Coordinates of C-alpha atoms in Angstrom, one line a residue:
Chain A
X1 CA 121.6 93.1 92.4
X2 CA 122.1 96.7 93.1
X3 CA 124.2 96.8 89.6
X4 CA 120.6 96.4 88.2
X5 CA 118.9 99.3 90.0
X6 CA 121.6 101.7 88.1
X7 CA 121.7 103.7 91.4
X8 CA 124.7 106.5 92.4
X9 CA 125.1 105.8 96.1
X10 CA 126.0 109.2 98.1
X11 CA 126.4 108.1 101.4
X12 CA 128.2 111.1 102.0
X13 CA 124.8 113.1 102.7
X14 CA 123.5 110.8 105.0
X15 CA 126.5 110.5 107.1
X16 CA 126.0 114.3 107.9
X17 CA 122.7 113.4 109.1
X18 CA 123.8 110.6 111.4
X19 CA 122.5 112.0 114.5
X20 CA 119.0 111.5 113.3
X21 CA 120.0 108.1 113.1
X22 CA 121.0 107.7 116.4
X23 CA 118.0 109.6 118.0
X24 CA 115.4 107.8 116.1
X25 CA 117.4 103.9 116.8
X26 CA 116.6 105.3 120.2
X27 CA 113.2 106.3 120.5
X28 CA 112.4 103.3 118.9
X29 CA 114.0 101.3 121.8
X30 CA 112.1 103.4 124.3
X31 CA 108.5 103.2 123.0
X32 CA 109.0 99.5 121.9
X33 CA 110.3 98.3 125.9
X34 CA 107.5 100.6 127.5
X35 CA 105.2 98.8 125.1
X36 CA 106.3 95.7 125.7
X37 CA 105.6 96.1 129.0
X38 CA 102.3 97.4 128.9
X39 CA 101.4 95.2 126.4
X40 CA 101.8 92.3 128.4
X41 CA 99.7 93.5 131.0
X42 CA 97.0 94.2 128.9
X43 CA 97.5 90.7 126.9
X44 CA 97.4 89.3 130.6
X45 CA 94.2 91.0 131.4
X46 CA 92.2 90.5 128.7
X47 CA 93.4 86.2 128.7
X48 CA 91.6 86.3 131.8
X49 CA 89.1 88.6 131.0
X50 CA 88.0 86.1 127.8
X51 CA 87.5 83.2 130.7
X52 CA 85.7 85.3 133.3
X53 CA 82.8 84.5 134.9
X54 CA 81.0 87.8 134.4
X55 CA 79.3 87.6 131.1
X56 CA 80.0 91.6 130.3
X57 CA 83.7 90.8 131.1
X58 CA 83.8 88.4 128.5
X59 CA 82.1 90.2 126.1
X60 CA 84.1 93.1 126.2
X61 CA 87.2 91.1 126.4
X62 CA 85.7 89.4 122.6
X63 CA 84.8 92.5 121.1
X64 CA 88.2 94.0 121.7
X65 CA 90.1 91.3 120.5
X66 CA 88.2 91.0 117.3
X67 CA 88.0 94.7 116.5
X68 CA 91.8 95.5 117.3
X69 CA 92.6 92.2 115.1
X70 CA 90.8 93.2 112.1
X71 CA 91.5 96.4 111.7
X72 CA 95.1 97.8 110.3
X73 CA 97.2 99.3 113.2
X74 CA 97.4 102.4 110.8
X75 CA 93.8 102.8 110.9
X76 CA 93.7 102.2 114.7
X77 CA 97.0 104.9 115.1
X78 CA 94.6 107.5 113.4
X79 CA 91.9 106.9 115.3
X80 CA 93.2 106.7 118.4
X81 CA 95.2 109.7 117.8
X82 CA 93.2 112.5 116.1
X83 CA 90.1 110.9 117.7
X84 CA 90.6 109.5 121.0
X85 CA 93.3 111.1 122.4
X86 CA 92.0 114.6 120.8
X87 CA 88.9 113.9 123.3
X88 CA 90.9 112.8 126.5
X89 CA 93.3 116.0 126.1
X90 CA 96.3 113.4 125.5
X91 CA 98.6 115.6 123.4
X92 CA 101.8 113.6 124.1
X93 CA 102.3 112.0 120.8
X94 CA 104.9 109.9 122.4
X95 CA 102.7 108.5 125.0
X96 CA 99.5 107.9 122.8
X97 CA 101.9 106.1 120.7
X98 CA 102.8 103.8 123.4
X99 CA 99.6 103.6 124.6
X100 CA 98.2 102.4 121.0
X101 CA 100.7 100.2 120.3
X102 CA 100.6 98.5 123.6
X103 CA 96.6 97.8 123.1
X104 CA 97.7 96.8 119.4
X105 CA 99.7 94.3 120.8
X106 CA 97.7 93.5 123.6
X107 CA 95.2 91.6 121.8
X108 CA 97.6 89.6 120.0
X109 CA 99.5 88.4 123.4
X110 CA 96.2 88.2 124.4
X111 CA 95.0 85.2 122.3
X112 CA 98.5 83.6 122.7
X113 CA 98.0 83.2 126.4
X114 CA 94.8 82.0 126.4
X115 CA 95.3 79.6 123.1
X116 CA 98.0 77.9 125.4
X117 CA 95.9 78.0 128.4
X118 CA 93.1 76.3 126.5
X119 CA 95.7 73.6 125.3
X120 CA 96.2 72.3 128.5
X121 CA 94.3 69.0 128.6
X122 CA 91.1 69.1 130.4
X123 CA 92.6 65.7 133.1
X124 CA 95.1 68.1 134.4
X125 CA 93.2 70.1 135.7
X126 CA 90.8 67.1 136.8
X127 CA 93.9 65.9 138.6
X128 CA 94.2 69.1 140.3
X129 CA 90.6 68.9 141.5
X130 CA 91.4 65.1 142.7
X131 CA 94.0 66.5 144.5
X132 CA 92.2 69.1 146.6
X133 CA 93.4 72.3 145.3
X134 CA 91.2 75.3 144.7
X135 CA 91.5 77.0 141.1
X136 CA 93.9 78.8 142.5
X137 CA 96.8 76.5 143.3
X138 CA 95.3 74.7 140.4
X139 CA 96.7 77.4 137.9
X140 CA 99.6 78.0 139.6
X141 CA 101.2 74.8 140.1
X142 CA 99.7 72.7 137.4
X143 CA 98.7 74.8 134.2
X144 CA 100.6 77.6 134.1
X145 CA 104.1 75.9 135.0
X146 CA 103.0 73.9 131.4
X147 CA 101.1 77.0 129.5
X148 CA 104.4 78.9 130.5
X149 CA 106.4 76.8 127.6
X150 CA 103.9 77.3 125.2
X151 CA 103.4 80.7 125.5
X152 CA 107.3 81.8 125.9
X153 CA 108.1 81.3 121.8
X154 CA 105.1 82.9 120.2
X155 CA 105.5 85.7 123.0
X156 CA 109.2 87.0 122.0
X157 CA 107.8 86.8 118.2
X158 CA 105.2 89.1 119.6
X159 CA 107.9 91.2 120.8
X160 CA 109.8 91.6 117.8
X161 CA 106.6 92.7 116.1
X162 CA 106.1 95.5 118.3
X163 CA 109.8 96.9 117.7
X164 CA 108.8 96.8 113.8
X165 CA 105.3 98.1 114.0
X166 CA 106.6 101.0 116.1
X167 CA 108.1 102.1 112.5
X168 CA 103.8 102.9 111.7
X169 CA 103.9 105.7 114.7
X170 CA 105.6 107.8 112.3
X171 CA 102.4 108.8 110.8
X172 CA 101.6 110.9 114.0
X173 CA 105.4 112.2 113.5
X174 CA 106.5 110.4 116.7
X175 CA 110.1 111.1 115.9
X176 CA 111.2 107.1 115.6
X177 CA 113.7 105.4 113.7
X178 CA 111.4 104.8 110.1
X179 CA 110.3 108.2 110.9
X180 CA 113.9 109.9 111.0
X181 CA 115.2 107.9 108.2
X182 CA 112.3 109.2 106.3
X183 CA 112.9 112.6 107.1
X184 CA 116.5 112.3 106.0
X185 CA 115.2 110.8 102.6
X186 CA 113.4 113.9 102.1
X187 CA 115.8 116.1 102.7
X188 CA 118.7 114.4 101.1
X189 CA 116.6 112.3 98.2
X190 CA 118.9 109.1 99.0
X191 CA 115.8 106.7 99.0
X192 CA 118.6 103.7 99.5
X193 CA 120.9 105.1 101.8
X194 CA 118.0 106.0 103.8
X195 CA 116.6 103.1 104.7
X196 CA 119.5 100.7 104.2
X197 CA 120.8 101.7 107.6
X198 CA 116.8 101.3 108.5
X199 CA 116.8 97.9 107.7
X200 CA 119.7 97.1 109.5
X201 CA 119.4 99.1 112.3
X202 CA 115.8 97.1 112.5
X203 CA 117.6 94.1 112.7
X204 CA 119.9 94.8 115.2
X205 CA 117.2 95.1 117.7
X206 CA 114.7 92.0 116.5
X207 CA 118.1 89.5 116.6
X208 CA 119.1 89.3 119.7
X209 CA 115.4 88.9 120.5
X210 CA 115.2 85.8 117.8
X211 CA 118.1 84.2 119.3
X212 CA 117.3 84.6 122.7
X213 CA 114.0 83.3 121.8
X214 CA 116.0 80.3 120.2
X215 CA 117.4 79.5 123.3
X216 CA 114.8 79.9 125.8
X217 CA 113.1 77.2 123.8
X218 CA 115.7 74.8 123.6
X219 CA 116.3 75.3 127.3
X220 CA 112.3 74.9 128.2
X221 CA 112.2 71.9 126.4
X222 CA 114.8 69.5 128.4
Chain B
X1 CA 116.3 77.5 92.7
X2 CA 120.2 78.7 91.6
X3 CA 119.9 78.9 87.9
X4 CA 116.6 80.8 88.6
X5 CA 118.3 83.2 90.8
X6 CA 121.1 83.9 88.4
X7 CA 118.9 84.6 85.5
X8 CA 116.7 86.9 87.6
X9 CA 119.9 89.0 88.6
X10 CA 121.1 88.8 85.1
X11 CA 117.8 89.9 84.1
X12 CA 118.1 93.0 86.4
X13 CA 121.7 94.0 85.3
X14 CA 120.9 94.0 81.8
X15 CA 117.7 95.4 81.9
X16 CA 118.4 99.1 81.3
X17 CA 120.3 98.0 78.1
X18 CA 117.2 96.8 76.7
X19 CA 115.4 99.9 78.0
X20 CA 117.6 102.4 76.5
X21 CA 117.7 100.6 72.5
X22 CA 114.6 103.3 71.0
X23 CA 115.1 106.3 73.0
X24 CA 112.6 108.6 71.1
X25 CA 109.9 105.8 70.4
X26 CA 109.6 105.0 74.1
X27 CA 106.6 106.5 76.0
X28 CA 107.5 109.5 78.2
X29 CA 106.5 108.8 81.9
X30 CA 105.6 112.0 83.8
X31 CA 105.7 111.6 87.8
X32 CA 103.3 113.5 89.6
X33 CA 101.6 113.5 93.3
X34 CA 97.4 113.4 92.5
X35 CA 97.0 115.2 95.2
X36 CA 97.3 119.0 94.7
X37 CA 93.7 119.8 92.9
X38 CA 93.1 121.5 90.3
X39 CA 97.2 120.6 89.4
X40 CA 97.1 117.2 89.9
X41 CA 93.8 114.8 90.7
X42 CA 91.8 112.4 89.3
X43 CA 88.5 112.3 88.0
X44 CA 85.7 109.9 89.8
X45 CA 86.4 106.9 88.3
X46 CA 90.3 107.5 88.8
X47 CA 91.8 108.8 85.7
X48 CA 94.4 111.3 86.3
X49 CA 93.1 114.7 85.5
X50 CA 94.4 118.9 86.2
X51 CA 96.4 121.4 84.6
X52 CA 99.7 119.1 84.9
X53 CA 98.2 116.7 83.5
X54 CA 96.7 118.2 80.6
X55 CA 100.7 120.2 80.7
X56 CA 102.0 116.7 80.0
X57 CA 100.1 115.5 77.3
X58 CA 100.8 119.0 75.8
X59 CA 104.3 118.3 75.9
X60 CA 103.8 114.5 74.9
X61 CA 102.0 116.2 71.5
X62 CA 105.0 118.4 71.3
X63 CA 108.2 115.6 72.0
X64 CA 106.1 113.4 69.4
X65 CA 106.3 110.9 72.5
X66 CA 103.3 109.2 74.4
X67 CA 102.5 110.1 77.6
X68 CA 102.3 107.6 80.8
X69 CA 101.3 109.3 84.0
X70 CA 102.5 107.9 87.2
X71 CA 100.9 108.8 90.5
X72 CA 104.0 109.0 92.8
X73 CA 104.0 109.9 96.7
X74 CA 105.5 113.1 97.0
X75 CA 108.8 111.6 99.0
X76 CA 109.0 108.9 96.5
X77 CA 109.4 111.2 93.2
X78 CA 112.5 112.7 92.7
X79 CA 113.7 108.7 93.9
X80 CA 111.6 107.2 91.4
X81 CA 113.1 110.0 88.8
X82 CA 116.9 109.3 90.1
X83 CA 116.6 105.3 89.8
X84 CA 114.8 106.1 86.3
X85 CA 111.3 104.7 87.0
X86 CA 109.7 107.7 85.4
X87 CA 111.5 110.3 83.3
X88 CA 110.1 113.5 84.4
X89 CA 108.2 115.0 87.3
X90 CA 105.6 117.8 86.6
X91 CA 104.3 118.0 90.5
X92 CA 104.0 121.5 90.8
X93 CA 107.3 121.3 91.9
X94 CA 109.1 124.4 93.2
X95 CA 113.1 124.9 92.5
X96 CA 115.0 125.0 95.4
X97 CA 119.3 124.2 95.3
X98 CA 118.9 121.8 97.8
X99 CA 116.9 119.7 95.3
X100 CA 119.1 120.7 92.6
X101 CA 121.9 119.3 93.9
X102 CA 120.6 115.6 93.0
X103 CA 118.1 116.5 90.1
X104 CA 117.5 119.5 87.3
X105 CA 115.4 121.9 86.3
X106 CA 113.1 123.4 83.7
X107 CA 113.0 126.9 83.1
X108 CA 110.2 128.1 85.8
X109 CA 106.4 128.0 84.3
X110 CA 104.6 129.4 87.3
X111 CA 105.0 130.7 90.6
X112 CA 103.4 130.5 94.4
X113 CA 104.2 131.4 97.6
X114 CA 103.9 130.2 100.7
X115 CA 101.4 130.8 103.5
X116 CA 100.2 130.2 107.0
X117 CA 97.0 128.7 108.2
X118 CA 96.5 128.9 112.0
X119 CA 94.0 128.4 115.2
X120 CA 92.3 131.9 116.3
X121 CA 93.8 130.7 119.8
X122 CA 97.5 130.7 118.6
X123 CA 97.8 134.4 118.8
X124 CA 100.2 134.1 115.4
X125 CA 99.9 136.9 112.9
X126 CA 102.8 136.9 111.0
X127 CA 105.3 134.6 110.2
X128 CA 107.6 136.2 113.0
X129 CA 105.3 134.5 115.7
X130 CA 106.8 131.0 114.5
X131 CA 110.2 131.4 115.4
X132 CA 110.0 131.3 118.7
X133 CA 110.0 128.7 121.5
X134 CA 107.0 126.4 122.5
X135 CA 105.8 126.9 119.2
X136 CA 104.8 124.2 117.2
X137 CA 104.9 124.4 113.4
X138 CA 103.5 121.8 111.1
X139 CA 104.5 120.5 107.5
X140 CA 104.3 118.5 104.7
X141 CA 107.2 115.8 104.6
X142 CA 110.0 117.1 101.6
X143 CA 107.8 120.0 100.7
X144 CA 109.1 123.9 100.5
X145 CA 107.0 124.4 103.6
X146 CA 109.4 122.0 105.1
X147 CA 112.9 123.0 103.2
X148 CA 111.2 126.8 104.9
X149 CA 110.5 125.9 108.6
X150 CA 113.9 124.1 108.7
X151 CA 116.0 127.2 107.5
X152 CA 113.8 129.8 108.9
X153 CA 112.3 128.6 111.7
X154 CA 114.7 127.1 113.7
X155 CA 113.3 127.7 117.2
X156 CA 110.0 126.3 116.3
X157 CA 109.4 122.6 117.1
X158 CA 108.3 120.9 113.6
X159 CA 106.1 118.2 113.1
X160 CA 106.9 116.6 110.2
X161 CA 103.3 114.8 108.8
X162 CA 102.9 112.8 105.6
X163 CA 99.4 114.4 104.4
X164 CA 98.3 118.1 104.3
X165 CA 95.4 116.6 105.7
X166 CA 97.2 115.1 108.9
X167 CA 99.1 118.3 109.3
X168 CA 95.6 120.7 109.1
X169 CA 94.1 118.5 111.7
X170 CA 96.6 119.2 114.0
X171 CA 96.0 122.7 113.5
X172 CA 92.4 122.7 114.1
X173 CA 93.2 120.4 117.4
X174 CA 95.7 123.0 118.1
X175 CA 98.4 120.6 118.7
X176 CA 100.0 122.5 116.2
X177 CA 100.1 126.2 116.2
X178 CA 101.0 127.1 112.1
X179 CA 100.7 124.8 108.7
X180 CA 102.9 126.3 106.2
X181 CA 102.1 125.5 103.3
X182 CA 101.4 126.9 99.8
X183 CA 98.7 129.7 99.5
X184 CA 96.2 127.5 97.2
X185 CA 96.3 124.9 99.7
X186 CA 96.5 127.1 102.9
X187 CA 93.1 128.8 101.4
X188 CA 91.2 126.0 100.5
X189 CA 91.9 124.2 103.9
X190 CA 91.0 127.3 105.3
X191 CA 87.4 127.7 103.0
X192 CA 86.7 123.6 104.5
X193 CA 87.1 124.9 108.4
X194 CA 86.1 128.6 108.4
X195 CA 85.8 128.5 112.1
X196 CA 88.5 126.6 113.0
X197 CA 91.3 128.1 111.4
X198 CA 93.0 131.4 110.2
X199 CA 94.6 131.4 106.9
X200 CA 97.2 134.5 106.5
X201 CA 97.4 134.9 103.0
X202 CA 100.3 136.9 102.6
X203 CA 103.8 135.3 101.4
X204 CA 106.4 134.9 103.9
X205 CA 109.2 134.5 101.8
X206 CA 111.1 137.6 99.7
X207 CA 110.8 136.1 96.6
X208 CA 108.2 133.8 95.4
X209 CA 108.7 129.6 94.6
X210 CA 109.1 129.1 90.8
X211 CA 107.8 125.5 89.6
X212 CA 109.4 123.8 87.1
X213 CA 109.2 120.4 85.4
X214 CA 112.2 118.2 87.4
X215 CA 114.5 115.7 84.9
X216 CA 117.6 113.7 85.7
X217 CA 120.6 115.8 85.5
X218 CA 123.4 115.7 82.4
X219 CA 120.2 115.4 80.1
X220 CA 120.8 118.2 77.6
X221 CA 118.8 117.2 74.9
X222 CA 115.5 116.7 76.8
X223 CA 115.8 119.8 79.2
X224 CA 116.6 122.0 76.1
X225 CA 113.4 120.2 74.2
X226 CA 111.3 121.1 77.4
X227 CA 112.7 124.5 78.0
X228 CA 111.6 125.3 74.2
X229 CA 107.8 123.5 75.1
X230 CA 107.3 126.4 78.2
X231 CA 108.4 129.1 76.3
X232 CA 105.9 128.2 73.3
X233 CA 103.2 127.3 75.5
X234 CA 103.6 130.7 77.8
X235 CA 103.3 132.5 74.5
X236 CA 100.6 130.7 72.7
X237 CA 98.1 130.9 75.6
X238 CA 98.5 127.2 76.5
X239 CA 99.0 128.7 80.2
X240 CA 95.9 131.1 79.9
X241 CA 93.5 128.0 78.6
X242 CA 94.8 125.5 81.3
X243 CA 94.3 128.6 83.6
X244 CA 90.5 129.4 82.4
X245 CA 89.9 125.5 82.5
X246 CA 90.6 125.0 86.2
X247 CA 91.6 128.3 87.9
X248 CA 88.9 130.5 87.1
X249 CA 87.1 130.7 90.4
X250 CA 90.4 130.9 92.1
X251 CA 91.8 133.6 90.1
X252 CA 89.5 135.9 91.0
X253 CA 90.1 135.3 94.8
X254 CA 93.7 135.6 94.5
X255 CA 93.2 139.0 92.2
X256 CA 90.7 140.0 95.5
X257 CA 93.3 138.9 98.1
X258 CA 95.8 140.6 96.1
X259 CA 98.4 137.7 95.3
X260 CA 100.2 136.7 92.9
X261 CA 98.8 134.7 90.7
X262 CA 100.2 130.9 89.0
X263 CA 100.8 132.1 85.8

């Protein structure tokens, strides 16, 4: 296939840039597990916030679900950057980029909670109520020991889709892997020598997520 | 699904045979960034327009070849001109070795220089400010401004952007403290936030960037064909129309500021 593109390969040029490499795999692995983390908490949050009681709760919880899923992460990045972080005095590119991503992803692990909360049938937690426990111990020893399965598959494809929308930050020049690779392109003008080590450098971080993934969900369901 | 496959990859290998059978009759694709007004923009309705543009139908006319403009990210053109998706770039592109290493070069038709705009806050006032510690100097991804800051300012943090308009922003939010980039750009940025930002005029390097129209290298022919087209056009006042057409206002600034004009 590559015979076809009639392309000179130099991979000479980008080897002398292979630091940049290296950095950028890196920083890529830090914002994506701080993401991830955060992230989850905010997916948690805002699962419970969509079921709340208080009507501005759940609301809120709506609105930012729908807005943060209809609108391109690029757009969001911008915004949140040269708007919203310009006005709260975050200059930390690094940190605005986690904190964007994280609220990105947020809404996304968001519904994936709640869509396998909600597909708990409704007798289970009847048949917690018949068995005197409060909300409480109904949750925690009848739904979520079932939601758990259902959420754990959808959740590490979540995951994944952070470490690859991460590549998006380097529009705010957060010094990332797509970003670096990029940079090398410029300098070098080896558009395929660039970003083949991208590609797989991508992969070797969303793999061993996919597998483990694989695995989690053969052991969840014996 | 495999027979498919194979002809597609067939299809691919011998493609460029079939591209290469008229070589003179074929159109003559120009790559250019419409980004860089009055050089390169479009109209309203999105039909590519400016002084490179109007350069490259001139030397369409003069090759006997049509023209096909292709509106190329500035990253992606001397790519797309290695892996032969267009033939030439006319960009307002400035020679530099490093880029001469993987494509060639036109004799130069004009020449800029590049410039500074900064915050009033930053304290910068010449480009000796830059190099130093703490400071935080934005560019333009693959452009000279970049090629520049990497050479010459190496104890400058950069921040590498994709848009000039990315990179003035963090100027005026003084999360960067210099954009370097040419003086037409650096002035007109500067004209949009008068009170935001500083624009020193004055070039920072020795000698000024030449522009020239980029080709593949080991093409003789076409490079000798173009080489003839910039020499007849700087003496038959194709240079001083295009330059009346769009430059007029401009010309007169740059003769006030005292800098060197295009052509």
């Amino acid at each position: 296939m590559f015979l076809g593109t009639e392309y000179n390969f130099n991979w000479k040029s980008i080897y002398e840039y292979k630091q940049k490499f290296i950095d950028g795999f890196f920083t890529t692995i830090y914002i994506s597990f701080f993401s991830l983390i955060l992230s989850f908490f905010i997916g948690l949050f805002f699962a419970y916030g969509q079921n709340s009681k208080i009507i501005l709760l759940r609301f809120f919880s709506r609105f930012y679900i729908e807005t943060i899923r209809g609108t391109p992460l690029l757009v969001q990045i911008l915004i949140f950057f040269y708007v919203i972080a310009a006005n709260l005095g975050l200059d930390n590119r690094y940190v605005a980029g986690v904190i964007i991503l994280s609220i990105f992803s947020g809404a996304y692990i968001s519904e994936i909670i709640r869509a396998a909360i909600f597909s708990i049938p409704q007798e289970q937690y009847e048949t917690g109520l018949s068995l005197g426990f409060t909300t409480f111990q109904t949750y925690k020893y009848i739904i979520f020991p079932q939601a758990y399965k259902r959420i754990v598959p959808p959740l590490t494809g979540q995951f994944a889709s952070i470490i690859k929308d991460s590549s998006l930050l380097s529009i705010i020049s957060v010094n990332e892997f797509t970003m670096n690779a990029q940079e090398v392109n410029s300098y070098t003008f080896s558009t395929l020598e660039s970003y083949i080590p991208l590609a797989i450098g991508y992969l070797i971080l969303t793999y061993p997520i996919s597998l483990w993934s694989r695995r989690l969900e053969k052991r969840l369901k014996d | 699904m495999l027979k498919s496959f194979i002809s597609f990859v067939l299809l691919l290998a011998l493609n460029p045979m079939f591209a290469n059978a008229g070589t003179n009759t074929k159109p003559l694709k120009v790559g250019m960034e419409l980004q860089y007004p009055p050089f390169e923009m479009s109209t309203k309705d999105g039909t590519p327009s400016g002084i490179s543009v109007d350069l490259a139908k001139a030397l369409g006319k003069y090759l006997g070849r049509k023209v096909i403009i292709q509106n190329i990210a500035w990253d992606g053109l001397i790519p797309s001109l290695k892996t032969k998706k267009i033939d030439i770039i006319i960009s307002s592109m400035t020679i530099t070795d490093k880029r001469k290493k993987v494509i060639d070069f036109s004799i130069p038709y004009a020449q800029s220089d590049l410039a500074i705009l900064t915050n009033p806050t930053s304290g910068v006032k010449s480009v000796k400010d830059l190099n130093q510690k703490g400071k935080v100097v934005a560019v333009k991804k693959g452009t000279t401004g970049n090629i520049y800051a990497i050479e010459h300012l190496k104890k400058a943090k950069l921040l590498i952007l994709d848009k000039e308009s990315s990179a003035v922003l963090e100027v005026i939010q003084k999360r960067a403290d210099a954009f370097i980039y040419d003086q037409l750009t650096i002035y007109r940025d500067w004209k949009n936030h008068k009170n935001t930002t500083v624009a020193l005029l004055k070039p920072i390097t020795k000698k000024p960037g030449y522009w020239g129209i980029a080709l593949r290298q080991n093409e003789p022919e076409l490079k000798a064909k173009i080489n003839a087209f910039i020499k007849k056009a700087k003496s038959d006042g194709t240079f001083d129309r295009l330059a009346y057409k769009y430059l007029k206002d401009i010309k007169k600034t740059f003769i006030k500021l005292n800098i060197p004009f295009f052509f």
